[in-house]
XYZ file of C-alpha atoms in Angstrom:
748
model
C 0.000 0.000 0.000
C 2.778 2.446 0.862
C 4.263 2.083 -2.641
C 0.907 2.681 -4.331
C 0.177 5.733 -2.198
C 3.719 6.993 -2.756
C 3.114 6.969 -6.512
C -0.308 8.573 -6.015
C 1.241 11.371 -3.954
C 3.921 12.092 -6.552
C 1.354 11.992 -9.347
C -0.917 14.455 -7.518
C 2.085 16.712 -6.863
C 3.058 16.725 -10.561
C -0.499 16.919 -11.953
C -1.699 19.416 -9.377
C -3.685 21.505 -11.872
C -5.687 18.461 -12.923
C -6.264 17.265 -9.327
C -7.344 20.716 -8.123
C -9.684 21.064 -11.107
C -11.368 17.731 -10.306
C -12.069 18.662 -6.674
C -13.270 22.165 -7.530
C -15.563 20.647 -10.162
C -16.950 18.156 -7.628
C -17.541 20.943 -5.114
C -19.304 23.037 -7.762
C -21.422 20.097 -8.887
C -22.443 19.293 -5.307
C -23.218 22.952 -4.621
C -25.395 23.277 -7.726
C -27.186 20.061 -6.784
C -27.860 21.339 -3.268
C -29.101 24.711 -4.540
C -31.456 23.193 -7.116
C -32.745 20.287 -5.007
C -36.262 20.514 -3.545
C -36.482 21.403 0.101
C -36.210 18.374 2.347
C -39.251 17.393 4.314
C -39.341 15.964 7.795
C -37.251 12.850 8.223
C -39.606 9.976 8.933
C -39.107 8.323 12.282
C -39.797 4.610 12.222
C -38.646 1.738 14.409
C -39.250 -1.486 12.449
C -40.284 -4.495 14.487
C -41.462 -2.640 17.597
C -45.005 -2.718 18.955
C -45.336 1.059 18.798
C -44.463 1.014 15.083
C -46.885 -1.853 14.376
C -49.668 0.115 16.071
C -48.805 3.215 14.080
C -48.884 1.242 10.815
C -52.228 -0.284 11.810
C -53.694 3.183 12.406
C -52.530 4.280 8.946
C -54.343 1.265 7.475
C -57.561 1.272 9.537
C -58.020 5.056 9.903
C -57.226 6.388 6.416
C -57.111 10.137 6.081
C -56.396 10.824 9.760
C -52.868 12.071 8.902
C -51.256 10.107 11.682
C -47.877 11.643 10.851
C -49.237 15.171 10.439
C -48.014 18.059 12.578
C -49.882 18.958 15.736
C -50.068 22.105 17.816
C -51.470 22.634 21.265
C -52.458 26.244 21.793
C -52.542 26.620 25.573
C -54.531 29.452 27.193
C -54.181 30.659 30.786
C -56.481 33.237 32.316
C -55.053 36.279 34.137
C -54.510 35.961 37.875
C -57.741 35.500 39.830
C -59.802 34.803 36.696
C -60.992 31.676 34.924
C -60.679 30.860 31.270
C -64.399 30.003 31.286
C -65.339 33.601 32.146
C -67.385 35.287 29.423
C -64.710 37.611 28.041
C -61.921 35.044 28.240
C -64.096 32.349 26.664
C -64.918 34.692 23.774
C -61.195 35.245 23.130
C -60.539 31.491 23.085
C -63.442 30.815 20.717
C -62.284 33.585 18.389
C -58.797 32.074 18.334
C -60.243 28.640 17.489
C -62.133 30.145 14.534
C -58.944 31.810 13.290
C -57.042 28.551 13.526
C -59.670 26.613 11.532
C -59.257 28.924 8.530
C -55.813 27.530 7.611
C -55.532 25.652 4.302
C -53.379 22.880 5.817
C -55.486 22.455 8.957
C -57.355 19.154 9.330
C -59.156 19.903 12.585
C -59.183 22.189 15.619
C -60.722 20.941 18.867
C -62.676 23.587 20.801
C -61.539 23.380 24.452
C -65.073 23.893 25.775
C -66.632 21.066 23.771
C -63.621 18.709 23.953
C -63.409 18.928 27.776
C -59.938 20.462 27.473
C -60.277 22.792 30.459
C -58.413 22.204 33.725
C -60.399 21.394 36.880
C -59.751 24.794 38.418
C -60.841 26.474 35.185
C -57.674 28.548 34.729
C -56.037 26.678 31.828
C -57.418 25.319 28.546
C -55.944 24.139 25.283
C -57.005 23.805 21.640
C -55.589 20.844 19.691
C -54.736 21.689 16.067
C -54.107 18.909 13.548
C -52.395 19.525 10.191
C -52.273 17.555 6.934
C -48.461 17.583 6.682
C -45.530 17.116 9.036
C -43.910 19.949 10.977
C -40.955 20.300 8.582
C -43.277 20.326 5.549
C -45.664 22.892 7.022
C -45.744 26.106 4.995
C -44.452 29.301 6.526
C -47.882 30.829 5.990
C -49.461 28.182 8.239
C -46.835 28.727 10.930
C -47.313 32.486 10.704
C -51.081 32.086 11.017
C -50.592 29.955 14.136
C -48.254 32.516 15.703
C -50.568 35.378 14.739
C -53.617 33.725 16.305
C -51.668 33.146 19.531
C -50.439 36.733 19.580
C -53.970 38.094 19.067
C -55.106 36.128 22.126
C -52.158 37.485 24.113
C -53.075 41.021 23.117
C -56.563 40.334 24.484
C -55.109 39.642 27.937
C -54.557 35.879 28.064
C -51.282 33.999 28.511
C -50.906 31.907 25.349
C -48.175 29.405 24.447
C -47.903 26.923 21.571
C -46.595 23.372 21.993
C -46.258 20.431 19.609
C -44.169 20.035 16.470
C -45.971 22.540 14.233
C -43.390 25.227 15.040
C -40.489 22.819 14.638
C -37.400 24.569 13.285
C -33.954 23.513 12.124
C -31.388 23.601 14.949
C -29.039 26.573 15.207
C -25.409 25.996 16.094
C -24.539 29.563 17.020
C -21.187 31.350 16.966
C -19.344 28.683 18.934
C -18.993 26.538 15.805
C -17.011 29.344 14.142
C -14.946 29.723 17.318
C -14.087 26.011 17.113
C -12.735 26.448 13.585
C -10.804 29.554 14.675
C -9.179 27.590 17.502
C -8.245 24.890 14.990
C -6.595 27.533 12.799
C -4.546 28.886 15.722
C -3.398 25.374 16.691
C -2.328 24.670 13.110
C -0.324 27.888 12.913
C 1.450 27.076 16.192
C 2.103 23.491 15.075
C 3.513 24.323 11.646
C 4.944 27.804 12.282
C 3.603 28.794 8.884
C 0.354 30.405 7.777
C 0.480 28.602 4.429
C 1.047 25.154 5.938
C -1.666 25.833 8.518
C -4.099 26.924 5.850
C -3.837 23.726 3.796
C -5.653 21.408 6.273
C -8.362 24.013 6.855
C -8.894 24.563 3.150
C -9.078 20.881 2.263
C -11.327 20.106 5.256
C -13.765 22.847 4.243
C -13.799 21.593 0.652
C -14.444 18.035 1.826
C -17.221 19.097 4.174
C -18.664 21.324 1.462
C -18.848 18.387 -0.940
C -20.253 16.033 1.712
C -22.884 18.361 3.181
C -23.941 19.693 -0.236
C -24.400 16.135 -1.488
C -26.492 15.291 1.578
C -28.585 18.423 1.013
C -29.065 17.534 -2.658
C -30.228 14.015 -1.769
C -32.109 14.908 1.432
C -35.562 14.975 -0.115
C -35.059 11.829 -2.199
C -33.496 9.794 0.617
C -35.575 11.250 3.477
C -32.602 12.725 5.360
C -33.207 14.996 8.341
C -31.345 18.163 9.332
C -29.433 16.284 12.030
C -27.816 14.130 9.337
C -26.013 17.050 7.698
C -25.027 18.509 11.087
C -23.431 15.224 12.129
C -21.630 14.909 8.785
C -20.310 18.458 9.157
C -19.155 17.804 12.722
C -17.233 14.613 11.939
C -16.111 15.686 8.462
C -14.477 18.871 9.752
C -12.692 17.063 12.563
C -11.253 14.168 10.569
C -10.640 16.309 7.479
C -8.354 18.662 9.400
C -6.667 15.798 11.243
C -5.917 13.692 8.159
C -4.472 16.653 6.292
C -2.466 17.594 9.385
C -0.890 14.123 9.504
C 0.260 14.264 5.883
C 1.512 17.884 5.932
C 3.449 17.148 9.114
C 5.116 14.098 7.551
C 5.873 16.128 4.409
C 7.736 18.724 6.486
C 9.647 15.956 8.268
C 10.706 14.488 4.923
C 11.856 17.933 3.754
C 13.910 18.278 6.937
C 15.737 15.076 5.983
C 16.860 16.726 2.741
C 14.466 15.222 0.194
C 13.202 17.074 -2.837
C 9.631 18.375 -2.593
C 8.021 15.910 -4.993
C 9.797 13.008 -3.333
C 8.798 14.317 0.107
C 5.167 14.568 -0.974
C 5.243 11.010 -2.275
C 6.804 9.657 0.905
C 4.402 11.633 3.111
C 1.394 10.153 1.315
C 3.015 6.711 1.244
C 3.633 6.605 5.015
C 1.278 9.005 6.813
C -1.248 8.430 4.023
C -1.290 4.713 4.807
C -2.142 5.532 8.423
C -4.867 7.910 7.187
C -6.402 5.180 5.015
C -6.638 2.691 7.858
C -7.748 5.299 10.374
C -10.461 6.374 7.943
C -11.505 2.749 7.430
C -12.063 2.291 11.160
C -14.254 5.416 11.262
C -16.237 4.246 8.223
C -16.692 0.767 9.720
C -17.955 2.278 12.968
C -20.398 4.638 11.238
C -21.753 2.196 8.656
C -22.032 -0.409 11.409
C -24.846 1.672 12.920
C -27.080 0.012 10.330
C -27.130 -3.178 12.440
C -29.454 -1.389 14.880
C -32.108 -1.433 12.116
C -33.385 2.069 12.784
C -33.542 3.848 9.405
C -32.816 7.313 10.827
C -29.654 6.097 12.569
C -28.548 4.134 9.501
C -28.875 7.200 7.260
C -26.969 9.370 9.727
C -24.143 6.837 9.899
C -23.864 6.231 6.155
C -23.971 9.958 5.338
C -21.259 10.746 7.892
C -19.180 7.788 6.629
C -19.413 9.184 3.100
C -18.065 12.525 4.326
C -15.164 10.724 6.051
C -14.379 8.845 2.825
C -14.248 12.168 0.969
C -11.899 13.539 3.654
C -9.538 10.569 3.150
C -9.490 10.973 -0.642
C -8.862 14.712 -0.389
C -6.003 14.159 2.069
C -4.367 11.655 -0.293
C -4.711 13.717 -3.480
C -5.479 17.373 -2.902
C -2.974 17.882 -0.091
C 0.045 16.863 -2.252
C -1.388 18.953 -5.098
C -1.633 22.026 -2.866
C 1.859 21.335 -1.524
C 3.010 21.578 -5.120
C 1.363 24.986 -5.425
C 2.788 26.163 -2.083
C 6.364 25.309 -3.054
C 8.957 26.744 -0.698
C 6.322 28.552 1.380
C 5.865 25.276 3.300
C 9.032 25.003 5.380
C 10.811 21.843 6.583
C 10.115 20.732 10.135
C 11.920 23.014 12.576
C 11.685 26.116 10.393
C 9.176 28.956 10.686
C 7.979 31.423 8.109
C 9.476 34.920 8.280
C 6.090 36.334 9.318
C 6.153 34.159 12.448
C 9.740 34.838 13.398
C 11.354 32.604 10.815
C 14.626 32.826 9.000
C 16.261 30.739 11.668
C 16.131 26.984 11.843
C 16.047 24.497 14.630
C 19.380 23.031 13.519
C 21.008 24.084 16.713
C 18.319 22.372 18.758
C 18.487 18.965 17.129
C 20.142 17.353 20.100
C 17.623 18.809 22.539
C 14.754 16.360 23.142
C 11.281 17.737 22.533
C 8.351 17.457 24.913
C 7.139 14.227 23.315
C 10.548 12.608 23.784
C 10.789 13.674 27.413
C 7.253 12.453 28.196
C 7.770 9.084 26.485
C 11.068 8.582 28.304
C 9.341 9.268 31.616
C 6.535 6.789 30.853
C 9.018 4.107 29.785
C 10.815 4.563 33.145
C 7.586 4.591 35.228
C 5.050 2.495 33.269
C 3.256 0.973 36.280
C 2.652 4.320 38.014
C 1.385 5.960 34.803
C -0.855 2.986 34.007
C -2.420 2.900 37.482
C -2.949 6.662 37.603
C -4.589 6.718 34.169
C -6.883 3.749 34.826
C -7.961 5.071 38.241
C -8.645 8.547 36.798
C -10.767 7.218 33.943
C -12.512 4.844 36.315
C -13.481 7.744 38.577
C -14.818 9.705 35.591
C -16.839 6.661 34.540
C -18.647 6.273 37.898
C -21.662 8.460 36.943
C -22.298 6.168 33.949
C -23.599 3.569 36.419
C -26.593 5.883 37.005
C -27.307 6.332 33.286
C -30.990 6.900 32.474
C -32.000 6.823 28.823
C -34.856 8.595 27.061
C -35.634 10.879 24.149
C -35.956 14.662 24.403
C -39.406 16.237 24.268
C -40.705 19.774 24.761
C -39.819 19.458 28.440
C -36.122 19.476 27.506
C -36.426 22.687 25.488
C -34.999 25.939 26.891
C -37.433 27.828 29.130
C -37.270 30.733 26.678
C -39.203 28.765 24.027
C -42.969 28.800 23.685
C -42.943 24.987 23.364
C -41.384 24.615 26.811
C -43.745 27.154 28.390
C -46.738 25.360 26.841
C -45.404 22.087 28.242
C -45.173 23.604 31.730
C -48.678 25.105 31.537
C -50.187 21.755 30.527
C -48.365 20.042 33.383
C -49.686 22.677 35.761
C -53.280 22.398 34.589
C -53.660 18.723 33.731
C -50.802 16.895 35.447
C -47.277 15.918 34.310
C -48.476 12.865 32.360
C -50.675 14.946 30.100
C -47.669 15.840 27.919
C -47.055 12.152 27.146
C -50.433 10.461 26.512
C -50.447 6.823 25.474
C -52.489 5.685 22.497
C -53.928 2.210 22.922
C -55.058 0.569 19.678
C -57.430 -2.402 19.901
C -57.532 -4.579 16.791
C -60.798 -6.491 17.261
C -61.176 -7.652 13.673
C -60.932 -11.308 14.733
C -63.203 -10.832 17.753
C -66.858 -11.877 17.782
C -67.848 -8.786 19.775
C -65.418 -5.873 19.135
C -67.201 -3.442 21.449
C -67.169 -5.890 24.345
C -63.442 -6.442 23.805
C -62.804 -2.695 23.834
C -64.902 -2.277 26.981
C -62.862 -4.997 28.687
C -59.634 -3.217 27.740
C -60.946 0.107 29.043
C -61.929 -1.366 32.397
C -58.622 -3.203 32.771
C -56.590 -0.070 32.018
C -58.577 2.029 34.482
C -57.559 -0.407 37.201
C -53.830 0.018 36.560
C -51.603 2.097 38.800
C -50.581 5.623 37.656
C -53.523 6.025 35.233
C -55.129 9.490 35.475
C -57.573 9.485 32.556
C -58.905 6.976 30.025
C -60.879 8.591 27.197
C -63.847 6.865 25.521
C -62.897 4.701 22.548
C -62.936 6.075 18.988
C -63.870 3.477 16.332
C -63.021 3.326 12.664
C -65.752 3.192 10.009
C -66.009 -0.603 10.033
C -66.106 -0.717 13.831
C -63.401 -3.375 14.155
C -60.585 -1.120 15.442
C -60.616 1.367 18.316
C -58.317 4.043 19.721
C -58.170 4.786 23.440
C -56.114 7.619 24.913
C -54.557 6.968 28.321
C -53.078 9.841 30.341
C -50.442 8.700 32.880
C -49.984 10.365 36.217
C -46.209 10.741 35.738
C -44.149 12.719 33.251
C -43.329 11.047 29.897
C -39.647 10.337 30.643
C -40.228 8.733 34.063
C -39.689 5.055 34.839
C -43.230 4.987 36.289
C -44.679 5.795 32.862
C -42.480 3.110 31.304
C -43.834 0.591 33.827
C -47.374 1.637 32.891
C -46.687 0.964 29.200
C -45.461 -2.536 30.035
C -48.475 -3.039 32.302
C -50.929 -2.162 29.528
C -49.129 -4.508 27.162
C -49.339 -7.301 29.718
C -53.090 -6.657 29.852
C -53.208 -7.194 26.095
C -51.809 -10.713 26.464
C -54.823 -11.745 28.542
C -57.211 -9.926 26.213
C -56.133 -11.960 23.194
C -56.739 -15.218 25.066
C -60.286 -14.141 26.071
C -61.579 -12.221 23.030
C -59.123 -12.822 20.113
C -58.567 -9.060 20.026
C -55.041 -7.621 19.903
C -53.908 -4.652 21.975
C -51.057 -2.388 20.885
C -49.634 0.680 22.631
C -48.178 3.576 20.634
C -47.806 7.331 20.813
C -44.675 9.418 21.238
C -43.971 8.145 24.748
C -44.347 4.480 23.768
C -42.225 5.098 20.663
C -39.472 6.551 22.833
C -39.600 3.576 25.203
C -39.400 1.078 22.328
C -36.630 3.097 20.694
C -34.535 3.047 23.869
C -35.109 -0.675 24.331
C -34.103 -1.458 20.766
C -30.910 0.554 21.125
C -30.068 -1.195 24.386
C -30.622 -4.600 22.798
C -28.407 -3.685 19.824
C -25.502 -2.233 21.811
C -23.633 -5.483 22.528
C -24.004 -6.948 18.974
C -22.965 -3.602 17.521
C -19.971 -3.354 19.829
C -18.923 -6.893 18.923
C -19.276 -6.224 15.183
C -17.465 -2.886 15.066
C -14.697 -3.728 17.526
C -14.290 -7.176 15.954
C -13.881 -5.842 12.406
C -11.582 -3.040 13.533
C -9.579 -5.536 15.617
C -8.957 -7.637 12.506
C -8.038 -4.524 10.542
C -5.552 -3.424 13.205
C -3.974 -6.888 13.277
C -3.224 -6.410 9.582
C -1.873 -2.892 10.178
C 0.294 -3.602 13.236
C 0.967 -7.316 12.639
C 0.377 -7.926 16.327
C -2.288 -9.450 18.574
C -1.684 -7.524 21.773
C -1.482 -4.013 20.261
C -5.009 -4.151 18.758
C -6.311 -5.744 21.971
C -4.768 -2.949 24.006
C -6.293 -0.392 21.611
C -9.794 -1.860 22.053
C -9.551 -2.018 25.854
C -8.275 1.548 26.009
C -11.209 2.668 23.898
C -13.676 1.026 26.290
C -12.103 2.977 29.149
C -12.317 6.313 27.342
C -15.881 5.886 26.053
C -17.150 4.790 29.488
C -15.473 7.780 31.116
C -16.998 10.061 28.474
C -20.471 8.637 29.144
C -19.892 9.302 32.824
C -19.108 12.945 32.040
C -22.256 13.224 29.893
C -24.373 11.852 32.755
C -22.755 14.267 35.232
C -23.526 17.303 33.045
C -26.797 16.524 31.259
C -28.463 14.274 33.849
C -27.052 15.476 37.171
C -26.566 19.102 36.127
C -22.868 19.555 36.947
C -21.517 22.616 35.071
C -24.866 22.807 33.257
C -24.992 26.613 33.549
C -21.520 26.975 32.047
C -22.440 24.778 29.064
C -25.895 26.296 28.523
C -27.830 23.168 29.566
C -31.135 24.633 30.725
C -32.918 21.367 31.453
C -31.431 18.184 32.855
C -33.029 14.797 32.401
C -32.510 11.376 30.835
C -29.641 10.974 28.374
C -30.660 10.684 24.745
C -31.295 7.013 23.958
C -28.951 6.841 20.992
C -26.051 8.447 22.864
C -24.315 5.259 24.130
C -24.406 3.382 20.824
C -23.600 6.533 18.874
C -20.597 7.340 21.057
C -19.376 3.759 20.844
C -19.383 3.961 17.053
C -18.005 7.430 16.476
C -15.505 7.540 19.352
C -14.096 4.142 18.446
C -13.431 5.283 14.914
C -11.881 8.570 16.006
C -9.812 6.938 18.749
C -8.240 4.613 16.218
C -7.002 7.674 14.288
C -4.543 8.481 17.046
C -3.767 4.827 17.712
C -2.875 4.189 14.080
C -0.851 7.362 13.576
C 1.082 7.165 16.848
C 1.710 3.423 17.008
C 2.627 3.045 13.324
C 5.550 5.420 13.956
C 6.590 3.185 16.865
C 6.300 0.047 14.751
C 8.194 1.752 11.940
C 11.078 2.422 14.330
C 10.886 -1.116 15.780
C 10.892 -2.734 12.323
C 13.941 -0.656 11.424
C 15.929 -2.117 14.310
C 15.250 -0.079 17.444
C 14.513 -1.712 20.802
C 10.872 -1.595 22.024
C 11.682 1.184 24.506
C 13.563 3.223 21.915
C 10.728 2.719 19.419
C 8.215 4.181 21.888
C 10.375 7.272 22.362
C 10.925 7.618 18.603
C 7.212 7.333 17.946
C 6.512 10.112 20.423
C 9.341 12.271 19.131
C 7.801 12.281 15.662
C 4.112 11.862 16.479
C 3.260 13.379 19.866
C 3.172 16.995 18.672
C 0.994 16.140 15.700
C -1.391 13.920 17.661
C -1.701 16.595 20.358
C -2.504 19.221 17.749
C -4.984 16.888 16.037
C -6.738 16.141 19.334
C -6.973 19.824 20.302
C -8.399 20.605 16.868
C -10.964 17.823 17.088
C -11.975 18.889 20.599
C -12.344 22.492 19.402
C -14.496 21.502 16.435
C -16.772 19.260 18.508
C -17.014 21.833 21.297
C -18.245 24.328 18.745
C -21.497 22.375 18.482
C -22.209 22.711 22.212
C -23.722 26.093 21.375
C -26.467 24.470 19.275
C -30.082 25.189 20.159
C -30.868 21.495 19.630
C -30.332 19.492 22.823
C -29.300 16.380 20.878
C -26.573 18.238 18.932
C -25.390 19.925 22.132
C -25.090 16.568 23.900
C -23.321 14.912 20.957
C -20.849 17.807 20.677
C -19.960 17.667 24.376
C -19.818 13.861 24.456
C -17.466 13.611 21.484
C -15.252 16.470 22.710
C -14.748 14.974 26.173
C -14.298 11.488 24.705
C -11.513 12.706 22.392
C -9.875 14.446 25.370
C -9.884 11.276 27.457
C -8.804 9.045 24.602
C -6.061 11.214 23.136
C -4.449 12.598 26.294
C -5.027 9.804 28.792
C -5.337 6.583 26.799
C -3.120 7.160 23.736
C -0.578 9.503 25.333
C -0.247 7.746 28.700
C -1.745 4.265 28.834
C -0.555 3.158 25.386
C 3.191 3.813 25.958
C 2.916 2.434 29.504
C 1.395 -0.847 28.306
C 3.841 -1.134 25.400
C 6.754 -0.519 27.774
C 5.520 -3.294 30.065
C 4.985 -5.717 27.184
C 8.342 -5.058 25.502
C 8.936 -7.274 22.461
C 5.815 -9.284 23.295
C 3.748 -6.341 22.090
C 4.790 -7.076 18.498
C 4.346 -10.847 18.698
C 2.316 -12.545 15.985
C 1.970 -16.309 15.424
C 4.017 -17.393 12.413
C 1.065 -19.064 10.713
C -0.957 -15.875 11.037
C 1.969 -13.768 9.837
C 2.115 -15.870 6.662
C -1.656 -15.685 6.158
C -2.036 -11.913 6.572
C -1.469 -9.607 3.598
C 1.475 -7.251 3.916
C 0.005 -3.746 3.628
C 3.338 -2.068 4.484
C 1.966 0.858 6.461
C 5.470 1.660 7.733
C 6.840 2.256 4.225
C 9.408 -0.543 4.369
C 8.979 -1.031 0.619
C 9.860 2.606 0.025
C 13.016 2.276 2.099
C 14.017 -0.900 0.270
C 13.480 0.843 -3.070
C 15.586 3.797 -1.948
C 18.382 1.487 -0.764
C 18.292 -0.342 -4.103
C 18.500 2.974 -5.931
C 21.459 4.063 -3.814
C 23.165 0.733 -4.537
C 22.589 1.276 -8.246
C 24.133 4.745 -7.946
C 27.236 3.284 -6.342
C 27.564 0.670 -9.106
C 27.209 3.257 -11.892
C 28.119 6.764 -10.716
C 27.401 8.244 -14.171
C 23.798 6.935 -14.291
C 20.805 9.209 -13.868
C 19.663 8.648 -10.263
C 16.062 9.583 -11.020
C 15.990 7.025 -13.819
C 17.428 4.348 -11.502
C 14.802 5.050 -8.880
C 12.057 4.854 -11.452
C 13.374 1.478 -12.644
C 13.464 0.163 -9.082
C 9.871 1.241 -8.497
C 8.726 -0.428 -11.708
């Protein structure tokens, strides 16, 4: 592989005009596609195989035209202090608002609070339920404006009015912190390279890669039913890995220049060595993201595949566009140890060659004290992981919105007037098609549910036209995300088992709350198989890369430590509320259901970036004759600065998304940022050298039969060194020969 990538790097360097033209053309094509594509609708949320999804599908079939997936709005009215909403003047305002709401072209129905019994017992709060033909993301701006205008008119008349539901759903905003993250990345690159030009290359290529990836997702969003979160995730991961991969190759290029190689040769060697690490690091990320499809939740699968596509683009750009841009930059990209004149250059680090850098000093310390470093790192990560034992999973609803939003205020008013469970009603569907007496079966269900604990209200059944299917709304006494409500859902489903035996009727529970419960359960059930698949495939891949059993095993165990510690930090902030004010977390509660499996996938892929880049330099030194201890120090001397810079950049990029208005994006940004911190600075920088120092030569042991069976991918560039040695030998045999011609013959 190193030889192939070496040739690719030299080709891109020589044919830089052609390479640059291809990528600019792809960016333009993707941009035109995104600009001309129809606006994406709401991403459908389905959970195949769950009871809640089966009930939803049954409703679509038995109650045609009810727009089960249409947007809803709850317009909540509260009378001024000391008054009731049923008072003559207040009632007139509410009825006028209901008439205004019914005039919308996309409105299916509006329930009058006074005829639908939607008034609280104390008479101070009421709500009007609005049903639309289309989903919240497909709702026209005119319909949203009409809804806001009707609410404002009621406010002007003296009532407190808030609007809940998904009718006012909007795309998440990331805020200025995302730009700050990129700015921090730029500063780190300038410090790392000592050159504005060298620092600008990774940023430029990362932005081009993300532009192509996100524009392609936008262009295909409507056709493939991709939500707004998909492009945000692709942008988040694409920026981070795009900058890192380019950083690895530019850093190796400068190191090759410092050894006296010509620029084209240095570009080829940089792509052949660091590029090999980039390819395998990218493969681990792609495996982890595509592996999300095993969960069998379409939304999660699409998010993973789209982000994996952006990572693949980042790898290709790093391997081709970076050497092309290095060709354009010429002498403006300095060898390692030199700075540009603008940043105090003109002097080299030649006089400091014998002085060990920070990476060398740290690695030497770890090699001398491996047991102490290992124990300290494991105990620290273990302490950070303790909160993960109290992990509670759920999905965000309006109750997790900031208190400044009308959705959150409507949620609080409904809880105040009708109880906390009113915001998460359960929909019980009774399929009595096979029953001899459907109405008797439904009556039995109603009576059984009323006798269950934590049930506040059971509404009368609504039948379809044929009378063989009924809907019953059950209002729990507890809030939607509570374990008590989850127990109630299971209790109702247990009731259905007895119903089928007595009446042949089937009972199914659905609704947003039941969907969330089933979603969480499915993710929990899939976590272990997913972990086994992703870690297993990556383990095999790393065996090929490192030609070792213990190094990949150590990498996997270190990842488990870092991801568990990161989950502990997420629980401490978003569930317990630690530092919540500093991070802008206005509402604590259960952790998003997909967070554990999502972090396992993404963090594993990203963690392997640093593992591959750092440890391949160690193996390269070991293969070339150094002792295990010396190889660790050499690997850190060449790789620690780059890995540190890459980790800081990735943390900065992920932290930029903490400013998002969407709680899910905020949580993902924080979780990935803290996970990269733990993995890069504790696991890879401390635990990895400590374990390798303790293992010694055993770290690189591989059974002979397996060594013969595995393909030789030559990540360390041994083939390049052999070719160079052969070329030098040819030069010595024939001093008058053209050295470039000899090298070309050796490569052929």
